[in-house]
PDB file of C-alpha atoms in Angstrom:
ATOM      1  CA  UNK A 180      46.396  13.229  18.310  1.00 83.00           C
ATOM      2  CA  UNK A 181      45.548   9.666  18.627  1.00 89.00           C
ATOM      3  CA  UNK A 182      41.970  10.212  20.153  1.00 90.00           C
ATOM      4  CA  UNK A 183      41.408  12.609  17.132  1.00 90.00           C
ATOM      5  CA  UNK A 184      42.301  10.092  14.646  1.00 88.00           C
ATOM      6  CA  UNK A 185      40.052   7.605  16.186  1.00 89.00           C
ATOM      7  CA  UNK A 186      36.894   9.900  16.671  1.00 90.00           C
ATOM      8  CA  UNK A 187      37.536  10.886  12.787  1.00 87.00           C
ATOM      9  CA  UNK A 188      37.354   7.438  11.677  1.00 85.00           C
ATOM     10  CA  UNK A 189      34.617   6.778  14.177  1.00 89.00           C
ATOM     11  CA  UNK A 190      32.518   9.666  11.806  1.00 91.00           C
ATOM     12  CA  UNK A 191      33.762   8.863   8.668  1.00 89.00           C
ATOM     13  CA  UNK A 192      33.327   4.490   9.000  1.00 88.00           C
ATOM     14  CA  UNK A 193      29.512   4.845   8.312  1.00 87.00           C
ATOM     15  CA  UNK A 194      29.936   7.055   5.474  1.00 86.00           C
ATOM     16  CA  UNK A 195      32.157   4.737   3.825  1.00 86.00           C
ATOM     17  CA  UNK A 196      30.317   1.706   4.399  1.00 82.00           C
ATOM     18  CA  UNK A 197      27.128   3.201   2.910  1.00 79.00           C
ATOM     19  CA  UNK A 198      29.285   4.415  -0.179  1.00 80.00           C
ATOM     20  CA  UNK A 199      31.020   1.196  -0.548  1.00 81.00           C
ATOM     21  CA  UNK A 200      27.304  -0.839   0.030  1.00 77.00           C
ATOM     22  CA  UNK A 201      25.537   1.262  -2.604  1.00 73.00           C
ATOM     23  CA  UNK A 202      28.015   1.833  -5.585  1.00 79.00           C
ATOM     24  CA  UNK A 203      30.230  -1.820  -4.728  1.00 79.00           C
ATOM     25  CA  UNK A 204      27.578  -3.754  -3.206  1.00 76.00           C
ATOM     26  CA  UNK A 205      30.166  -4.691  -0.380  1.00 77.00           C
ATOM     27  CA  UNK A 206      28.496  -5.494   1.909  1.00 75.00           C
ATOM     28  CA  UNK A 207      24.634  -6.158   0.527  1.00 72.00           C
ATOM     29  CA  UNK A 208      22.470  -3.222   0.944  1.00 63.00           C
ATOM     30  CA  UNK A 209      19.807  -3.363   3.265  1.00 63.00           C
ATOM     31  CA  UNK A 210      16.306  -2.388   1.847  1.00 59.00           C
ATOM     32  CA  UNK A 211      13.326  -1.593   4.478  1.00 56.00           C
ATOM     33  CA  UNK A 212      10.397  -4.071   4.352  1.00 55.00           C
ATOM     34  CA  UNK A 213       8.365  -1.472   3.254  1.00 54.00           C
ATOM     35  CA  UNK A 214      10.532   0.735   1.215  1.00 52.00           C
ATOM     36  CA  UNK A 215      13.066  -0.830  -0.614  1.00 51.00           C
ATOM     37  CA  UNK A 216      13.774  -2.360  -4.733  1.00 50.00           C
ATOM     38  CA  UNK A 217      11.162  -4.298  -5.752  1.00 51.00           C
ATOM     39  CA  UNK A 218      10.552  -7.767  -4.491  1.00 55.00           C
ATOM     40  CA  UNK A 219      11.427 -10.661  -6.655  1.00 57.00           C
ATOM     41  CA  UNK A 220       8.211 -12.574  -6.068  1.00 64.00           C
ATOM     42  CA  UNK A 221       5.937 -11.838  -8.522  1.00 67.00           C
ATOM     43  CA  UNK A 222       3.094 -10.960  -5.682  1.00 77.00           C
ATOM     44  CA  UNK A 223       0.011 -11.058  -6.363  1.00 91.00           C
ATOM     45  CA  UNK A 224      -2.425 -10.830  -9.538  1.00 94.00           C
ATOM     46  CA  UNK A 225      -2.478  -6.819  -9.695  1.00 93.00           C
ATOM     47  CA  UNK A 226      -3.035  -7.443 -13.583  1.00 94.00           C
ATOM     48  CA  UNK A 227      -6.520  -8.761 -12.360  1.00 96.00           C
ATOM     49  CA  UNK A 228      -6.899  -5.584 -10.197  1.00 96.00           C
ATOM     50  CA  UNK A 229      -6.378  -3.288 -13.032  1.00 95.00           C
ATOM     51  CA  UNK A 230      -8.747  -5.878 -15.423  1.00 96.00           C
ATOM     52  CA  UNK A 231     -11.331  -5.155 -12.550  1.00 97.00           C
ATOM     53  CA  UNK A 232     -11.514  -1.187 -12.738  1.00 96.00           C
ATOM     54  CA  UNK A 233     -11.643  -1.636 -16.609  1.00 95.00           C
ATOM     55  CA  UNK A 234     -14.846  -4.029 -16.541  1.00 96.00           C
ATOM     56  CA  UNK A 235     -16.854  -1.924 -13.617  1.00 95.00           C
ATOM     57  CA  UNK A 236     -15.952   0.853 -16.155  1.00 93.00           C
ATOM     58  CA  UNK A 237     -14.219   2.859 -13.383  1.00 93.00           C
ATOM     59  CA  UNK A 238     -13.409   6.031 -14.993  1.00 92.00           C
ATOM     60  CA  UNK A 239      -9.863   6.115 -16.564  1.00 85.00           C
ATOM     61  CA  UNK A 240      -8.973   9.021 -14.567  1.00 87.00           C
ATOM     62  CA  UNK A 241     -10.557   7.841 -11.685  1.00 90.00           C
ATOM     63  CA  UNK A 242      -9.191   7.675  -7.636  1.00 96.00           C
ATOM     64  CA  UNK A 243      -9.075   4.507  -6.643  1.00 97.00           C
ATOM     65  CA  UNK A 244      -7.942   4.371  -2.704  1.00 97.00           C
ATOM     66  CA  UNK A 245      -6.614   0.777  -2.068  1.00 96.00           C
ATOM     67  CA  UNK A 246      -6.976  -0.794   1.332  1.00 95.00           C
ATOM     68  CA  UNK A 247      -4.042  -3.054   1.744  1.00 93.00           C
ATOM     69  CA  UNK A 248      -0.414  -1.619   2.021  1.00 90.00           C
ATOM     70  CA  UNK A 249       1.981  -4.958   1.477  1.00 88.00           C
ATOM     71  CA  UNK A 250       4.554  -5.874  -0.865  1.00 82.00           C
ATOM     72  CA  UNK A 251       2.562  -8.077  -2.764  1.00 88.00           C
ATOM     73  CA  UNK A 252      -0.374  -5.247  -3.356  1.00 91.00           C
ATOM     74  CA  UNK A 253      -0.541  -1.575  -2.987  1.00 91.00           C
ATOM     75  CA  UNK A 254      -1.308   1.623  -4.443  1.00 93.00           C
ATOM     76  CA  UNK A 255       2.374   2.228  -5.555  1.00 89.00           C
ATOM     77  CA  UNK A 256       2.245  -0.884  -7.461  1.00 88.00           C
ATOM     78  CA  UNK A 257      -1.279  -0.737  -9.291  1.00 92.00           C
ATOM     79  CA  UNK A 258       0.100   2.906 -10.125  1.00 92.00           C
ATOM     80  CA  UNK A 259       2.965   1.879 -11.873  1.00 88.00           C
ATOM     81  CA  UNK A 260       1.275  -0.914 -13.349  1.00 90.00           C
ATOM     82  CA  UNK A 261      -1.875   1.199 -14.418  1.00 92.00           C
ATOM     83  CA  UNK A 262       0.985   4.004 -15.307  1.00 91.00           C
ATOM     84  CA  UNK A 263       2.936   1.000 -17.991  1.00 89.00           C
ATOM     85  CA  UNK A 264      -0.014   0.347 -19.319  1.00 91.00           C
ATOM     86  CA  UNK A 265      -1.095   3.975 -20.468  1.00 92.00           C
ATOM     87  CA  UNK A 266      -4.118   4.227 -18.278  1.00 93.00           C
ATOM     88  CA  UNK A 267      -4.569   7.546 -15.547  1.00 90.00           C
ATOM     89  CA  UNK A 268      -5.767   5.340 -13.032  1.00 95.00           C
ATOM     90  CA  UNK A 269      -4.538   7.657  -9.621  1.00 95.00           C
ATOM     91  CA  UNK A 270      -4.161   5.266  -6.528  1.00 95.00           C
ATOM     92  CA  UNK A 271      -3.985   6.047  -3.227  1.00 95.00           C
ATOM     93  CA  UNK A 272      -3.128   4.333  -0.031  1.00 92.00           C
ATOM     94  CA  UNK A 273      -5.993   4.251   2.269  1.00 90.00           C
ATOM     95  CA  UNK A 274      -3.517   4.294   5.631  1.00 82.00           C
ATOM     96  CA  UNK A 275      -1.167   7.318   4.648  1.00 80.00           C
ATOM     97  CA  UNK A 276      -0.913   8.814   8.123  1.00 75.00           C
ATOM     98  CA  UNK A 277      -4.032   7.247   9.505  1.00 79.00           C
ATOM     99  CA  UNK A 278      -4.157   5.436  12.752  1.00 86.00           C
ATOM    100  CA  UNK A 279      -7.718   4.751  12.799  1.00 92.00           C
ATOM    101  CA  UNK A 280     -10.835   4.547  10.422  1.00 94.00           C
ATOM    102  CA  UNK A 281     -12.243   7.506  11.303  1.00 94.00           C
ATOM    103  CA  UNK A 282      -8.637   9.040   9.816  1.00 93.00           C
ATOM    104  CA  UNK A 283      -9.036   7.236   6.356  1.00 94.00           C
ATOM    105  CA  UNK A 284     -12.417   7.762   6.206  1.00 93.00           C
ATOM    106  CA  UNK A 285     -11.393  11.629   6.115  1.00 92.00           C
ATOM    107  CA  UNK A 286      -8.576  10.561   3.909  1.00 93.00           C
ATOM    108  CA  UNK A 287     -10.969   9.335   1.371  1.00 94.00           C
ATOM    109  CA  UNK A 288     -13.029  12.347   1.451  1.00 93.00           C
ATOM    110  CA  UNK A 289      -9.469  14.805   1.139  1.00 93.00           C
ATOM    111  CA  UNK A 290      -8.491  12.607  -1.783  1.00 93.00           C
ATOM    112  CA  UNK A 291     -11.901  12.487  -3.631  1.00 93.00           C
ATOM    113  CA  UNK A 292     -11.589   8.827  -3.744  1.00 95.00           C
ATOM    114  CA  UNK A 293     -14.420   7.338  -6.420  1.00 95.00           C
ATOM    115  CA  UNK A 294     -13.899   3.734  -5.392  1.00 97.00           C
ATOM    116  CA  UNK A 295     -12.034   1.635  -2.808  1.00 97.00           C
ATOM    117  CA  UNK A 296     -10.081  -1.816  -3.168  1.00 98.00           C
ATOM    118  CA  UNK A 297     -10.417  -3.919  -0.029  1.00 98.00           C
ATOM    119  CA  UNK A 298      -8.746  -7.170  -0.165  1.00 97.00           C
ATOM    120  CA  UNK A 299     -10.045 -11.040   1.821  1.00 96.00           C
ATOM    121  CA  UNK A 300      -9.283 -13.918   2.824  1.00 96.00           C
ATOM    122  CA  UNK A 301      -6.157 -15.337   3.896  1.00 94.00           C
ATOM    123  CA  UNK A 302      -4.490 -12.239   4.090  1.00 92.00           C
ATOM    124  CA  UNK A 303      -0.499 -12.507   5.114  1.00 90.00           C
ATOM    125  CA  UNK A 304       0.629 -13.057   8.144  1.00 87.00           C
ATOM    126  CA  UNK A 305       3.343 -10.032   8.173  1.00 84.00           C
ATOM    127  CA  UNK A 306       0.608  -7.567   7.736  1.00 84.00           C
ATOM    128  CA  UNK A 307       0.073  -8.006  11.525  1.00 81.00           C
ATOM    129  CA  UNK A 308       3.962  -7.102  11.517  1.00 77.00           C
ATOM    130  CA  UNK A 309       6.189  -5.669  10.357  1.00 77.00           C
ATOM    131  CA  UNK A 310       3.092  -3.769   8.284  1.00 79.00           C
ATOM    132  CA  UNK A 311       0.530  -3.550  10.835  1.00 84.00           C
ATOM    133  CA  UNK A 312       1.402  -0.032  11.482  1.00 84.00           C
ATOM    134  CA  UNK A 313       0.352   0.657   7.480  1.00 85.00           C
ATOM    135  CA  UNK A 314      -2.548  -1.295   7.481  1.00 90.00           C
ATOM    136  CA  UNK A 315      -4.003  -0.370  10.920  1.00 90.00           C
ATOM    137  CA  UNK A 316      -7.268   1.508   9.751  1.00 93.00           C
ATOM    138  CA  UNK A 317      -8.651  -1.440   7.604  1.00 93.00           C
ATOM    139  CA  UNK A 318     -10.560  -3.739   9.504  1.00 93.00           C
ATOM    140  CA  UNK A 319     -12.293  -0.942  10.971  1.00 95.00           C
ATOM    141  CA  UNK A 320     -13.097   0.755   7.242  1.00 96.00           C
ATOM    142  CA  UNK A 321     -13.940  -3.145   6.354  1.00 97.00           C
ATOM    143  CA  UNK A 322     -16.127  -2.912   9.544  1.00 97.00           C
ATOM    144  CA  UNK A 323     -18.015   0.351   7.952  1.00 96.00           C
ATOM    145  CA  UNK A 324     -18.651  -1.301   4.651  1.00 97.00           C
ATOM    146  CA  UNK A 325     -20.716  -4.235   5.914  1.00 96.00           C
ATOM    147  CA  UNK A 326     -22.518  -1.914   8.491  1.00 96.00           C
ATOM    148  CA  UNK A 327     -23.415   0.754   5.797  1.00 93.00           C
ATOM    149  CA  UNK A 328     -21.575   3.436   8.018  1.00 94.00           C
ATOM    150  CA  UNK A 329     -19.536   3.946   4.595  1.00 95.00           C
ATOM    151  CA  UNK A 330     -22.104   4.441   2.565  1.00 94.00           C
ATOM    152  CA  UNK A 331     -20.651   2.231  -0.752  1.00 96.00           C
ATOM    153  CA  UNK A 332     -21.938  -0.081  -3.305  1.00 96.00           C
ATOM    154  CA  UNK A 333     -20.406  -3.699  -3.976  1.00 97.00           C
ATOM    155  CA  UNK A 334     -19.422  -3.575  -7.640  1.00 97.00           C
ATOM    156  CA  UNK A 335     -17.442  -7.040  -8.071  1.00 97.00           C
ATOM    157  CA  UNK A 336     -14.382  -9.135  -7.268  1.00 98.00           C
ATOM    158  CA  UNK A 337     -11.185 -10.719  -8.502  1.00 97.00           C
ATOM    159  CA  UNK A 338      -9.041 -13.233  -7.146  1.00 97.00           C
ATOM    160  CA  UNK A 339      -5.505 -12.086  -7.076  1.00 97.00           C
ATOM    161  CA  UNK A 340      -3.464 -14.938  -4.892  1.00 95.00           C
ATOM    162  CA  UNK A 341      -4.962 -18.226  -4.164  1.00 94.00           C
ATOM    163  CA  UNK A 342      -7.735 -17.923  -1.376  1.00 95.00           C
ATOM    164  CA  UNK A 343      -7.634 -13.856  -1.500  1.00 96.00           C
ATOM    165  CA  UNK A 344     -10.282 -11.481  -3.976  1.00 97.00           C
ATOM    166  CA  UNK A 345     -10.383  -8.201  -4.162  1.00 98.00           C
ATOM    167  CA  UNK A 346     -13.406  -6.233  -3.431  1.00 98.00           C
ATOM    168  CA  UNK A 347     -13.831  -3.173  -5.307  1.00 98.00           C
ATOM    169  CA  UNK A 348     -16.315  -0.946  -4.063  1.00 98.00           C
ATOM    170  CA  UNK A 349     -17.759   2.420  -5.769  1.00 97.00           C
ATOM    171  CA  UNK A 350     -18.421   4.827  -2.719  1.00 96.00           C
ATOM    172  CA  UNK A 351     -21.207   7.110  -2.785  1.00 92.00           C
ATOM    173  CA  UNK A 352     -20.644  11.258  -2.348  1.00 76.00           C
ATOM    174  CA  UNK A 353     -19.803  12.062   1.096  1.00 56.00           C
ATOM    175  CA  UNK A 354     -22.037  13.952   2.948  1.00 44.00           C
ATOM    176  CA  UNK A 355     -24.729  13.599   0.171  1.00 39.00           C
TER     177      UNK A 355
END
């Protein structure tokens, strides 16, 4: 009887601390780096990313892949921001699933991507880790662009965090 009693409160203690976490806040939940409430810093200048599209007249229901998955900048947040603001911009990650650049480059083609936000300069630390595993393809998709292997066209760029721009680029139809 006493071994039962202790293996049912050995399942049921996790339970109850998640319950008493998320509806007491006893102890403080625990959000993942990369999935969790928004962060409190104000990140970077995504106001400036969505002033871009709208001078390089990107079309209002345009796909716009973005090329940096962080905190501070990605396509969930330039979708919600475009989304407050009453524009259709769609966003989408460039990384979702992709381990190399060949993988987003076929990522950009599935999602019909019009243009593509690459950011530079001094770029985080963390996005070596913990986000390196969401950012992986980029250097090598940056590599493309200034080869020509991505056949795109430089359309402008806007600082968004002291010593980083964004780079938005319009890409040209794949395979023709």
């Amino acid at each position: 009887r006493r071994a039962w009693n202790a293996g049912l409160g050995v399942l049921l203690l996790p339970p109850l601390v998640v319950l008493s976490s998320q509806t007491l806040g006893v102890p403080a939940p625990r959000a993942m780096f990369f999935n969790g409430p928004p962060s409190s810093s104000s990140g970077w200048d995504r106001a400036a990313v969505i002033e871009l599209l709208k001078k390089e007249a990107v079309p209002a229901n345009g796909v716009v892949a973005v090329g940096i998955e962080h905190h501070y900048m990605s396509a969930n947040n330039l979708a919600s921001l475009s989304a407050s603001q009453g524009l259709g911009y769609a966003f989408v990650n460039l990384t979702q699933g992709a381990r190399t650049a060949e993988d987003a480059m076929i990522r950009l083609k599935d999602k019909s991507a019009g243009h593509l936000l690459m950011f530079r300069g001094d770029l985080p630390e963390d996005l070596v880790f913990p986000y390196g595993f969401l950012n992986r393809p980029n250097a090598g998709i940056q590599e493309r662009l200034d080869h020509g292997r991505l056949p795109a066209e430089r359309l402008a760029t806007a600082p968004v965090a002291p010593g980083i721009e964004a780079v938005l680029y319009r890409l040209k139809r794949f395979g023709g």
